[in-house]
Amino acid sequence: MFTGRDVEDLQKDLIEHLDLVIDGRFEVEDRDYERNLIGSHNQRIINLSGRYADHIDWFTKTRSDYIEVDILDDSFITNGSAF
């Protein structure tokens, strides 16, 4: 779950249903170009359930430079970064 908030501010009954949280607001002036799915250096990866313990290194390794583009009837979705 991407929150835009600190995990400490989330309600306990919500946290009980989550496996992994990426918390913290996106700060454009402090962009993180290294970690997968992370937008800025202030954001943390919090493995709440341990479900992804064997895969947590994927989030912290240097990301590949790529962009995925899905073209729909009247819109498009992009994912990734070429920077």
Short mmCIF file of N, CA and C in Angstrom, two decimals:
data_model
loop_
_atom_site.label_atom_id
_atom_site.label_comp_id
_atom_site.label_asym_id
_atom_site.label_seq_id
_atom_site.Cartn_x
_atom_site.Cartn_y
_atom_site.Cartn_z
N MET A 1 0.84 -1.16 0.00
CA MET A 1 0.00 0.00 0.00
C MET A 1 0.89 1.23 0.00
N PHE A 2 0.59 2.19 -0.89
CA PHE A 2 1.24 3.49 -0.88
C PHE A 2 0.35 4.42 -0.07
N THR A 3 0.89 5.08 0.93
CA THR A 3 0.04 5.86 1.82
C THR A 3 0.18 7.36 1.67
N GLY A 4 1.37 7.84 1.43
CA GLY A 4 1.60 9.28 1.47
C GLY A 4 1.69 9.79 2.90
N ARG A 5 1.54 8.90 3.85
CA ARG A 5 1.62 9.23 5.28
C ARG A 5 2.63 8.30 5.93
N ASP A 6 3.00 8.62 7.16
CA ASP A 6 3.86 7.72 7.93
C ASP A 6 3.02 6.56 8.44
N VAL A 7 3.61 5.38 8.45
CA VAL A 7 2.88 4.19 8.87
C VAL A 7 2.37 4.34 10.30
N GLU A 8 3.07 5.10 11.12
CA GLU A 8 2.64 5.30 12.51
C GLU A 8 1.30 6.04 12.60
N ASP A 9 0.92 6.75 11.53
CA ASP A 9 -0.33 7.50 11.52
C ASP A 9 -1.52 6.68 11.02
N LEU A 10 -1.27 5.47 10.54
CA LEU A 10 -2.35 4.64 10.03
C LEU A 10 -3.09 3.96 11.17
N GLN A 11 -4.34 3.67 10.96
CA GLN A 11 -5.14 3.02 12.00
C GLN A 11 -4.74 1.56 12.13
N LYS A 12 -4.72 1.08 13.35
CA LYS A 12 -4.30 -0.28 13.65
C LYS A 12 -5.13 -1.31 12.89
N ASP A 13 -6.45 -1.10 12.79
CA ASP A 13 -7.29 -2.08 12.11
C ASP A 13 -7.01 -2.14 10.61
N LEU A 14 -6.47 -1.08 10.03
CA LEU A 14 -6.05 -1.12 8.63
C LEU A 14 -4.74 -1.87 8.49
N ILE A 15 -3.79 -1.57 9.34
CA ILE A 15 -2.46 -2.18 9.28
C ILE A 15 -2.54 -3.70 9.41
N GLU A 16 -3.48 -4.19 10.19
CA GLU A 16 -3.61 -5.63 10.39
C GLU A 16 -3.92 -6.38 9.09
N HIS A 17 -4.38 -5.69 8.06
CA HIS A 17 -4.76 -6.32 6.80
C HIS A 17 -3.73 -6.09 5.68
N LEU A 18 -2.61 -5.50 6.02
CA LEU A 18 -1.60 -5.17 5.02
C LEU A 18 -0.37 -6.06 5.16
N ASP A 19 0.24 -6.36 4.03
CA ASP A 19 1.50 -7.09 4.03
C ASP A 19 2.70 -6.15 3.99
N LEU A 20 2.59 -5.10 3.18
CA LEU A 20 3.72 -4.22 2.94
C LEU A 20 3.21 -2.79 2.76
N VAL A 21 3.91 -1.84 3.33
CA VAL A 21 3.55 -0.42 3.20
C VAL A 21 4.76 0.35 2.71
N ILE A 22 4.53 1.22 1.74
CA ILE A 22 5.52 2.21 1.36
C ILE A 22 4.96 3.53 1.86
N ASP A 23 5.61 4.09 2.87
CA ASP A 23 5.04 5.28 3.51
C ASP A 23 5.84 6.53 3.18
N GLY A 24 5.31 7.66 3.59
CA GLY A 24 5.96 8.95 3.38
C GLY A 24 5.46 9.64 2.12
N ARG A 25 5.37 10.95 2.21
CA ARG A 25 4.94 11.74 1.05
C ARG A 25 6.02 11.74 -0.03
N PHE A 26 5.58 11.81 -1.28
CA PHE A 26 6.52 11.97 -2.38
C PHE A 26 7.05 13.39 -2.37
N GLU A 27 8.37 13.53 -2.36
CA GLU A 27 9.01 14.84 -2.36
C GLU A 27 9.83 14.99 -3.64
N VAL A 28 9.29 15.75 -4.58
CA VAL A 28 9.90 15.87 -5.91
C VAL A 28 11.33 16.38 -5.86
N GLU A 29 11.65 17.24 -4.88
CA GLU A 29 13.01 17.78 -4.79
C GLU A 29 14.01 16.78 -4.23
N ASP A 30 13.54 15.64 -3.76
CA ASP A 30 14.42 14.61 -3.17
C ASP A 30 14.14 13.25 -3.82
N ARG A 31 14.03 13.23 -5.14
CA ARG A 31 13.67 12.01 -5.87
C ARG A 31 14.69 10.90 -5.64
N ASP A 32 14.18 9.68 -5.58
CA ASP A 32 15.00 8.49 -5.43
C ASP A 32 14.98 7.75 -6.77
N TYR A 33 16.12 7.72 -7.44
CA TYR A 33 16.21 7.08 -8.75
C TYR A 33 16.75 5.66 -8.66
N GLU A 34 16.93 5.16 -7.46
CA GLU A 34 17.55 3.85 -7.28
C GLU A 34 16.56 2.74 -6.94
N ARG A 35 15.69 2.98 -5.96
CA ARG A 35 14.84 1.90 -5.45
C ARG A 35 13.57 1.72 -6.27
N ASN A 36 13.17 0.49 -6.48
CA ASN A 36 11.95 0.17 -7.20
C ASN A 36 10.72 0.61 -6.41
N LEU A 37 9.77 1.20 -7.10
CA LEU A 37 8.48 1.66 -6.56
C LEU A 37 8.58 2.82 -5.58
N ILE A 38 9.77 3.32 -5.33
CA ILE A 38 9.96 4.40 -4.38
C ILE A 38 10.17 5.69 -5.15
N GLY A 39 9.48 6.75 -4.75
CA GLY A 39 9.58 8.02 -5.46
C GLY A 39 10.61 8.97 -4.90
N SER A 40 10.76 9.00 -3.57
CA SER A 40 11.71 9.93 -2.96
C SER A 40 12.40 9.28 -1.76
N HIS A 41 13.56 9.84 -1.40
CA HIS A 41 14.40 9.23 -0.37
C HIS A 41 13.76 9.13 1.01
N ASN A 42 12.78 9.95 1.30
CA ASN A 42 12.15 9.91 2.62
C ASN A 42 11.19 8.73 2.78
N GLN A 43 10.83 8.07 1.69
CA GLN A 43 9.86 6.98 1.78
C GLN A 43 10.52 5.70 2.28
N ARG A 44 9.76 4.97 3.08
CA ARG A 44 10.27 3.73 3.68
C ARG A 44 9.47 2.54 3.17
N ILE A 45 10.12 1.38 3.13
CA ILE A 45 9.49 0.11 2.81
C ILE A 45 9.33 -0.63 4.13
N ILE A 46 8.09 -0.92 4.51
CA ILE A 46 7.83 -1.56 5.79
C ILE A 46 7.13 -2.89 5.53
N ASN A 47 7.82 -3.98 5.82
CA ASN A 47 7.31 -5.33 5.59
C ASN A 47 6.56 -5.76 6.84
N LEU A 48 5.26 -5.53 6.87
CA LEU A 48 4.46 -5.75 8.07
C LEU A 48 4.24 -7.22 8.40
N SER A 49 3.93 -8.03 7.39
CA SER A 49 3.55 -9.41 7.65
C SER A 49 4.70 -10.40 7.49
N GLY A 50 5.76 -9.97 6.83
CA GLY A 50 6.85 -10.90 6.53
C GLY A 50 6.60 -11.69 5.25
N ARG A 51 5.44 -11.49 4.62
CA ARG A 51 5.08 -12.25 3.42
C ARG A 51 6.12 -12.07 2.30
N TYR A 52 6.71 -10.89 2.21
CA TYR A 52 7.67 -10.62 1.14
C TYR A 52 9.11 -10.60 1.63
N ALA A 53 9.37 -11.23 2.74
CA ALA A 53 10.72 -11.23 3.33
C ALA A 53 11.77 -11.77 2.36
N ASP A 54 11.42 -12.78 1.58
CA ASP A 54 12.37 -13.36 0.64
C ASP A 54 12.57 -12.50 -0.61
N HIS A 55 11.75 -11.48 -0.78
CA HIS A 55 11.80 -10.66 -1.99
C HIS A 55 12.07 -9.18 -1.70
N ILE A 56 12.33 -8.84 -0.46
CA ILE A 56 12.47 -7.44 -0.07
C ILE A 56 13.65 -6.77 -0.77
N ASP A 57 14.66 -7.53 -1.15
CA ASP A 57 15.81 -6.95 -1.84
C ASP A 57 15.44 -6.38 -3.21
N TRP A 58 14.34 -6.85 -3.80
CA TRP A 58 13.90 -6.30 -5.09
C TRP A 58 13.61 -4.81 -4.96
N PHE A 59 13.08 -4.39 -3.83
CA PHE A 59 12.73 -2.99 -3.62
C PHE A 59 13.97 -2.12 -3.47
N THR A 60 15.05 -2.67 -2.96
CA THR A 60 16.22 -1.86 -2.64
C THR A 60 17.33 -1.94 -3.69
N LYS A 61 17.23 -2.84 -4.65
CA LYS A 61 18.27 -2.91 -5.67
C LYS A 61 18.05 -1.80 -6.70
N THR A 62 19.09 -1.48 -7.43
CA THR A 62 19.01 -0.44 -8.45
C THR A 62 18.00 -0.83 -9.50
N ARG A 63 17.09 0.07 -9.79
CA ARG A 63 16.04 -0.23 -10.75
C ARG A 63 16.56 -0.13 -12.18
N SER A 64 15.90 -0.88 -13.04
CA SER A 64 16.21 -0.83 -14.47
C SER A 64 15.60 0.42 -15.08
N ASP A 65 16.23 0.93 -16.09
CA ASP A 65 15.66 2.06 -16.83
C ASP A 65 14.70 1.50 -17.88
N TYR A 66 13.43 1.66 -17.62
CA TYR A 66 12.42 1.21 -18.58
C TYR A 66 11.13 1.97 -18.34
N ILE A 67 10.30 1.97 -19.35
CA ILE A 67 8.95 2.52 -19.22
C ILE A 67 7.99 1.53 -19.85
N GLU A 68 6.94 1.20 -19.12
CA GLU A 68 5.86 0.36 -19.64
C GLU A 68 4.69 1.29 -19.93
N VAL A 69 4.12 1.17 -21.13
CA VAL A 69 2.99 2.01 -21.51
C VAL A 69 1.84 1.11 -21.95
N ASP A 70 0.69 1.25 -21.29
CA ASP A 70 -0.52 0.53 -21.67
C ASP A 70 -1.46 1.53 -22.33
N ILE A 71 -1.80 1.28 -23.60
CA ILE A 71 -2.69 2.17 -24.33
C ILE A 71 -4.09 1.58 -24.29
N LEU A 72 -5.02 2.38 -23.77
CA LEU A 72 -6.41 1.97 -23.65
C LEU A 72 -7.24 2.73 -24.68
N ASP A 73 -8.55 2.52 -24.69
CA ASP A 73 -9.41 3.19 -25.67
C ASP A 73 -9.28 4.71 -25.63
N ASP A 74 -9.38 5.29 -24.45
CA ASP A 74 -9.38 6.75 -24.35
C ASP A 74 -8.35 7.30 -23.37
N SER A 75 -7.37 6.47 -23.00
CA SER A 75 -6.35 6.91 -22.05
C SER A 75 -5.14 5.99 -22.14
N PHE A 76 -4.14 6.29 -21.35
CA PHE A 76 -2.98 5.42 -21.27
C PHE A 76 -2.44 5.44 -19.85
N ILE A 77 -1.72 4.37 -19.50
CA ILE A 77 -1.13 4.22 -18.17
C ILE A 77 0.36 3.98 -18.37
N THR A 78 1.19 4.71 -17.63
CA THR A 78 2.63 4.49 -17.71
C THR A 78 3.16 4.01 -16.36
N ASN A 79 4.21 3.24 -16.42
CA ASN A 79 4.86 2.74 -15.22
C ASN A 79 6.35 2.66 -15.52
N GLY A 80 7.18 3.07 -14.57
CA GLY A 80 8.61 2.99 -14.75
C GLY A 80 9.25 4.35 -14.88
N SER A 81 10.53 4.34 -15.16
CA SER A 81 11.26 5.59 -15.27
C SER A 81 12.41 5.42 -16.25
N ALA A 82 12.60 6.41 -17.07
CA ALA A 82 13.73 6.39 -18.01
C ALA A 82 14.87 7.25 -17.50
N PHE A 83 14.79 7.71 -16.28
CA PHE A 83 15.81 8.59 -15.71
C PHE A 83 16.64 7.87 -14.70
#
